[in-house]
């Protein structure tokens, strides 16, 4: 079946450096993507989303890049801080899964560790 | 700013017992859903609802029931608990049932089945 996956299960960066978390998706019909952050003991927290008619979207310290040619999504975090330490999930929404509903398919997550 | 509230936060059950996980949202969201999160598996959709009175199955619905009698509440029922249902359960909601809507999650219920 279709799935969303991540290239790196863990990522360790130095405080102040930029972080890049990658995600591959397999369904070319997917047209909406979300990045979530999950801290220990908490639910996933929405970070940023992007629609397939865009290839880049920026938020506060975060940028999501979408490359539809290779079906790749990335989350860039600028000036990574200790508070950014968490598990990051990408999720996709496709017309093939759940029809018109907003059902999401989640990747397995990448753990980001920020070293002081 | 309650958002999505889940109760209880922790629960231990014996095999064969039944229980209901509660989920409530105060954002007047139409769409609500339940996921389970297992190590190495990501989040998997159990059931979802696009509005009061309407529910449907997700990827892993077996052993679970849901109902949506009000917009605010979306309880998940375990009919006869099994050790395979040991997991962390998350409820989520979004403004409408349309696509392009980020879902907002509760903080989860950690369930252990002995």
Short mmCIF file of N, CA and C in Angstrom, two decimals, chain A residues 17-116:
data_model
loop_
_atom_site.label_atom_id
_atom_site.label_comp_id
_atom_site.label_asym_id
_atom_site.label_seq_id
_atom_site.Cartn_x
_atom_site.Cartn_y
_atom_site.Cartn_z
N UNK A 17 22.86 25.28 15.13
CA UNK A 17 22.96 24.80 13.75
C UNK A 17 21.57 24.69 13.13
N UNK A 18 21.55 24.55 11.82
CA UNK A 18 20.30 24.30 11.12
C UNK A 18 20.06 22.79 11.03
N UNK A 19 18.80 22.40 11.13
CA UNK A 19 18.42 20.99 11.04
C UNK A 19 17.60 20.76 9.78
N UNK A 20 17.80 19.61 9.19
CA UNK A 20 16.99 19.22 8.04
C UNK A 20 16.47 17.81 8.27
N UNK A 21 15.17 17.69 8.28
CA UNK A 21 14.51 16.39 8.46
C UNK A 21 13.82 16.05 7.15
N UNK A 22 14.05 14.84 6.67
CA UNK A 22 13.56 14.43 5.36
C UNK A 22 12.42 13.44 5.45
N UNK A 23 11.64 13.40 4.40
CA UNK A 23 10.49 12.51 4.32
C UNK A 23 10.25 12.15 2.86
N UNK A 24 10.04 10.87 2.59
CA UNK A 24 9.68 10.42 1.25
C UNK A 24 8.23 9.96 1.25
N UNK A 25 7.52 10.30 0.22
CA UNK A 25 6.16 9.79 0.09
C UNK A 25 6.04 9.05 -1.22
N UNK A 26 5.15 8.08 -1.26
CA UNK A 26 5.09 7.20 -2.41
C UNK A 26 3.89 7.44 -3.31
N UNK A 27 2.89 8.19 -2.83
CA UNK A 27 1.68 8.38 -3.62
C UNK A 27 1.75 9.71 -4.36
N UNK A 28 1.91 9.66 -5.65
CA UNK A 28 2.02 10.89 -6.44
C UNK A 28 0.72 11.69 -6.43
N UNK A 29 -0.39 11.08 -6.02
CA UNK A 29 -1.67 11.79 -5.95
C UNK A 29 -1.81 12.60 -4.67
N UNK A 30 -0.93 12.41 -3.70
CA UNK A 30 -1.00 13.18 -2.45
C UNK A 30 -0.83 14.66 -2.75
N UNK A 31 -1.69 15.46 -2.16
CA UNK A 31 -1.66 16.88 -2.50
C UNK A 31 -1.63 17.81 -1.30
N UNK A 32 -1.48 17.25 -0.11
CA UNK A 32 -1.41 18.08 1.08
C UNK A 32 -0.52 17.37 2.08
N UNK A 33 0.40 18.14 2.68
CA UNK A 33 1.39 17.56 3.57
C UNK A 33 1.52 18.41 4.83
N UNK A 34 1.76 17.72 5.94
CA UNK A 34 1.87 18.40 7.23
C UNK A 34 3.09 17.87 7.96
N UNK A 35 3.75 18.76 8.68
CA UNK A 35 4.78 18.37 9.63
C UNK A 35 4.25 18.58 11.04
N UNK A 36 4.47 17.54 11.87
CA UNK A 36 4.10 17.60 13.27
C UNK A 36 5.34 17.40 14.14
N UNK A 37 5.30 18.01 15.31
CA UNK A 37 6.33 17.85 16.34
C UNK A 37 5.69 17.17 17.53
N UNK A 38 6.35 16.13 18.05
CA UNK A 38 5.80 15.45 19.21
C UNK A 38 6.85 15.38 20.31
N UNK A 39 6.56 16.04 21.41
CA UNK A 39 7.43 15.98 22.58
C UNK A 39 7.00 14.82 23.46
N UNK A 40 7.91 14.38 24.29
CA UNK A 40 7.66 13.21 25.12
C UNK A 40 6.41 13.40 25.98
N UNK A 41 5.50 12.45 25.91
CA UNK A 41 4.30 12.50 26.73
C UNK A 41 3.21 13.42 26.21
N UNK A 42 3.42 13.96 25.03
CA UNK A 42 2.45 14.90 24.45
C UNK A 42 1.92 14.38 23.12
N UNK A 43 0.84 15.00 22.67
CA UNK A 43 0.32 14.67 21.36
C UNK A 43 1.07 15.43 20.27
N UNK A 44 0.94 14.99 19.02
CA UNK A 44 1.57 15.72 17.91
C UNK A 44 1.07 17.16 17.83
N UNK A 45 2.01 18.05 17.59
CA UNK A 45 1.69 19.47 17.51
C UNK A 45 1.95 19.95 16.09
N UNK A 46 0.97 20.60 15.49
CA UNK A 46 1.09 21.10 14.13
C UNK A 46 2.22 22.13 14.03
N UNK A 47 3.09 21.95 13.01
CA UNK A 47 4.17 22.91 12.79
C UNK A 47 3.89 23.75 11.56
N UNK A 48 3.74 23.07 10.43
CA UNK A 48 3.56 23.76 9.17
C UNK A 48 2.98 22.80 8.15
N UNK A 49 2.27 23.34 7.18
CA UNK A 49 1.71 22.50 6.12
C UNK A 49 2.04 23.10 4.76
N UNK A 50 1.84 22.30 3.74
CA UNK A 50 2.09 22.77 2.38
C UNK A 50 1.19 22.02 1.42
N UNK A 51 0.68 22.72 0.44
CA UNK A 51 -0.14 22.11 -0.58
C UNK A 51 0.70 21.82 -1.81
N UNK A 52 0.22 20.92 -2.63
CA UNK A 52 1.04 20.46 -3.74
C UNK A 52 1.23 21.49 -4.83
N UNK A 53 0.49 22.59 -4.77
CA UNK A 53 0.69 23.63 -5.77
C UNK A 53 1.81 24.60 -5.36
N UNK A 54 2.49 24.26 -4.26
CA UNK A 54 3.61 25.06 -3.78
C UNK A 54 4.83 24.17 -3.69
N UNK A 55 6.02 24.77 -3.73
CA UNK A 55 7.22 23.98 -3.50
C UNK A 55 8.00 24.44 -2.27
N UNK A 56 7.54 25.52 -1.67
CA UNK A 56 8.22 26.03 -0.48
C UNK A 56 7.23 26.85 0.34
N UNK A 57 7.36 26.69 1.64
CA UNK A 57 6.55 27.51 2.54
C UNK A 57 7.36 27.77 3.80
N UNK A 58 7.30 29.00 4.27
CA UNK A 58 8.10 29.37 5.43
C UNK A 58 7.23 29.76 6.60
N UNK A 59 7.70 29.39 7.79
CA UNK A 59 7.07 29.83 9.02
C UNK A 59 8.13 30.48 9.89
N UNK A 60 7.85 30.52 11.17
CA UNK A 60 8.84 31.10 12.07
C UNK A 60 9.94 30.08 12.33
N UNK A 61 11.12 30.29 11.83
CA UNK A 61 12.30 29.43 11.95
C UNK A 61 12.16 28.10 11.22
N UNK A 62 11.05 27.84 10.61
CA UNK A 62 10.87 26.58 9.88
C UNK A 62 10.51 26.84 8.43
N UNK A 63 11.01 25.95 7.58
CA UNK A 63 10.71 26.00 6.16
C UNK A 63 10.41 24.58 5.70
N UNK A 64 9.36 24.41 4.93
CA UNK A 64 9.05 23.11 4.34
C UNK A 64 9.28 23.22 2.84
N UNK A 65 9.98 22.23 2.31
CA UNK A 65 10.23 22.16 0.89
C UNK A 65 9.57 20.90 0.32
N UNK A 66 8.94 21.06 -0.81
CA UNK A 66 8.26 19.94 -1.46
C UNK A 66 8.82 19.77 -2.87
N UNK A 67 9.31 18.58 -3.13
CA UNK A 67 9.81 18.25 -4.47
C UNK A 67 8.94 17.13 -5.02
N UNK A 68 7.99 17.51 -5.85
CA UNK A 68 7.02 16.53 -6.36
C UNK A 68 7.65 15.60 -7.38
N UNK A 69 8.72 16.04 -8.01
CA UNK A 69 9.37 15.21 -9.03
C UNK A 69 9.91 13.92 -8.42
N UNK A 70 10.53 14.06 -7.23
CA UNK A 70 11.09 12.89 -6.57
C UNK A 70 10.27 12.48 -5.35
N UNK A 71 9.12 13.10 -5.17
CA UNK A 71 8.22 12.78 -4.06
C UNK A 71 8.95 12.87 -2.72
N UNK A 72 9.48 14.04 -2.46
CA UNK A 72 10.29 14.26 -1.27
C UNK A 72 9.85 15.53 -0.57
N UNK A 73 9.83 15.43 0.75
CA UNK A 73 9.42 16.55 1.60
C UNK A 73 10.51 16.75 2.64
N UNK A 74 10.82 17.99 2.96
CA UNK A 74 11.80 18.23 4.01
C UNK A 74 11.35 19.36 4.92
N UNK A 75 11.80 19.28 6.15
CA UNK A 75 11.56 20.33 7.15
C UNK A 75 12.90 20.89 7.57
N UNK A 76 13.06 22.18 7.40
CA UNK A 76 14.29 22.84 7.81
C UNK A 76 14.00 23.70 9.04
N UNK A 77 14.81 23.52 10.06
CA UNK A 77 14.69 24.32 11.27
C UNK A 77 15.95 25.16 11.40
N UNK A 78 15.77 26.46 11.42
CA UNK A 78 16.92 27.36 11.52
C UNK A 78 17.30 27.58 12.98
N UNK A 79 18.60 27.70 13.21
CA UNK A 79 19.12 27.99 14.55
C UNK A 79 18.47 27.09 15.59
N UNK A 80 18.69 25.79 15.44
CA UNK A 80 18.03 24.80 16.29
C UNK A 80 18.32 25.04 17.76
N UNK A 81 17.28 24.93 18.57
CA UNK A 81 17.37 25.18 20.00
C UNK A 81 17.07 23.90 20.77
N UNK A 82 17.50 23.81 22.02
CA UNK A 82 17.18 22.62 22.83
C UNK A 82 15.69 22.31 22.87
N UNK A 83 14.86 23.34 22.84
CA UNK A 83 13.41 23.13 22.85
C UNK A 83 12.87 22.49 21.58
N UNK A 84 13.71 22.39 20.56
CA UNK A 84 13.29 21.74 19.32
C UNK A 84 13.46 20.22 19.41
N UNK A 85 14.10 19.74 20.45
CA UNK A 85 14.29 18.29 20.61
C UNK A 85 12.92 17.62 20.74
N UNK A 86 12.66 16.70 19.84
CA UNK A 86 11.35 16.04 19.78
C UNK A 86 11.40 15.02 18.66
N UNK A 87 10.28 14.33 18.46
CA UNK A 87 10.11 13.48 17.29
C UNK A 87 9.28 14.26 16.28
N UNK A 88 9.71 14.24 15.04
CA UNK A 88 9.03 14.97 13.98
C UNK A 88 8.42 13.97 12.99
N UNK A 89 7.14 14.20 12.69
CA UNK A 89 6.42 13.34 11.75
C UNK A 89 5.99 14.14 10.54
N UNK A 90 6.11 13.52 9.38
CA UNK A 90 5.42 14.06 8.22
C UNK A 90 4.15 13.26 8.01
N UNK A 91 3.17 13.88 7.40
CA UNK A 91 1.90 13.22 7.11
C UNK A 91 1.41 13.71 5.75
N UNK A 92 0.76 12.81 5.03
CA UNK A 92 0.25 13.17 3.72
C UNK A 92 -1.24 12.90 3.64
N UNK A 93 -1.88 13.63 2.78
CA UNK A 93 -3.30 13.43 2.52
C UNK A 93 -3.46 13.18 1.03
N UNK A 94 -4.16 12.11 0.73
CA UNK A 94 -4.32 11.74 -0.67
C UNK A 94 -5.78 11.44 -0.97
N UNK A 95 -6.23 11.79 -2.14
CA UNK A 95 -7.61 11.47 -2.50
C UNK A 95 -7.90 9.98 -2.49
N UNK A 96 -6.84 9.16 -2.56
CA UNK A 96 -7.06 7.72 -2.60
C UNK A 96 -7.34 7.13 -1.23
N UNK A 97 -7.12 7.91 -0.16
CA UNK A 97 -7.26 7.40 1.19
C UNK A 97 -8.35 8.17 1.90
N UNK A 98 -9.50 7.57 2.02
CA UNK A 98 -10.59 8.22 2.75
C UNK A 98 -11.39 9.19 1.90
N UNK A 99 -11.19 9.17 0.60
CA UNK A 99 -12.02 10.01 -0.25
C UNK A 99 -11.83 11.48 0.03
N UNK A 100 -12.92 12.18 0.27
CA UNK A 100 -12.83 13.62 0.47
C UNK A 100 -12.52 13.99 1.91
N UNK A 101 -12.44 12.98 2.79
CA UNK A 101 -12.17 13.31 4.18
C UNK A 101 -10.71 13.67 4.39
N UNK A 102 -10.44 14.29 5.52
CA UNK A 102 -9.09 14.74 5.81
C UNK A 102 -8.22 13.69 6.45
N UNK A 103 -8.37 12.43 6.04
CA UNK A 103 -7.56 11.39 6.64
C UNK A 103 -6.10 11.53 6.25
N UNK A 104 -5.25 11.34 7.21
CA UNK A 104 -3.81 11.49 7.02
C UNK A 104 -3.09 10.16 7.14
N UNK A 105 -2.02 10.02 6.36
CA UNK A 105 -1.11 8.89 6.50
C UNK A 105 0.19 9.44 7.08
N UNK A 106 0.61 8.86 8.21
CA UNK A 106 1.78 9.36 8.92
C UNK A 106 3.01 8.52 8.64
N UNK A 107 4.16 9.18 8.60
CA UNK A 107 5.42 8.48 8.61
C UNK A 107 5.76 8.01 10.01
N UNK A 108 6.86 7.29 10.14
CA UNK A 108 7.23 6.70 11.41
C UNK A 108 7.94 7.66 12.34
N UNK A 109 8.41 8.78 11.86
CA UNK A 109 9.00 9.79 12.72
C UNK A 109 10.51 9.81 12.72
N UNK A 110 11.08 10.99 12.97
CA UNK A 110 12.51 11.19 13.16
C UNK A 110 12.72 11.87 14.49
N UNK A 111 13.62 11.32 15.28
CA UNK A 111 13.93 11.92 16.57
C UNK A 111 15.05 12.93 16.40
N UNK A 112 14.79 14.16 16.77
CA UNK A 112 15.79 15.22 16.71
C UNK A 112 16.33 15.48 18.11
N UNK A 113 17.65 15.38 18.26
CA UNK A 113 18.30 15.67 19.54
C UNK A 113 19.22 16.87 19.34
N UNK A 114 19.07 17.86 20.19
CA UNK A 114 19.86 19.08 20.08
C UNK A 114 20.87 19.11 21.22
N UNK A 115 22.14 19.15 20.88
CA UNK A 115 23.21 19.16 21.87
C UNK A 115 23.56 20.60 22.23
N UNK A 116 23.63 20.89 23.52
CA UNK A 116 23.95 22.28 23.93
C UNK A 116 25.42 22.62 23.70
#
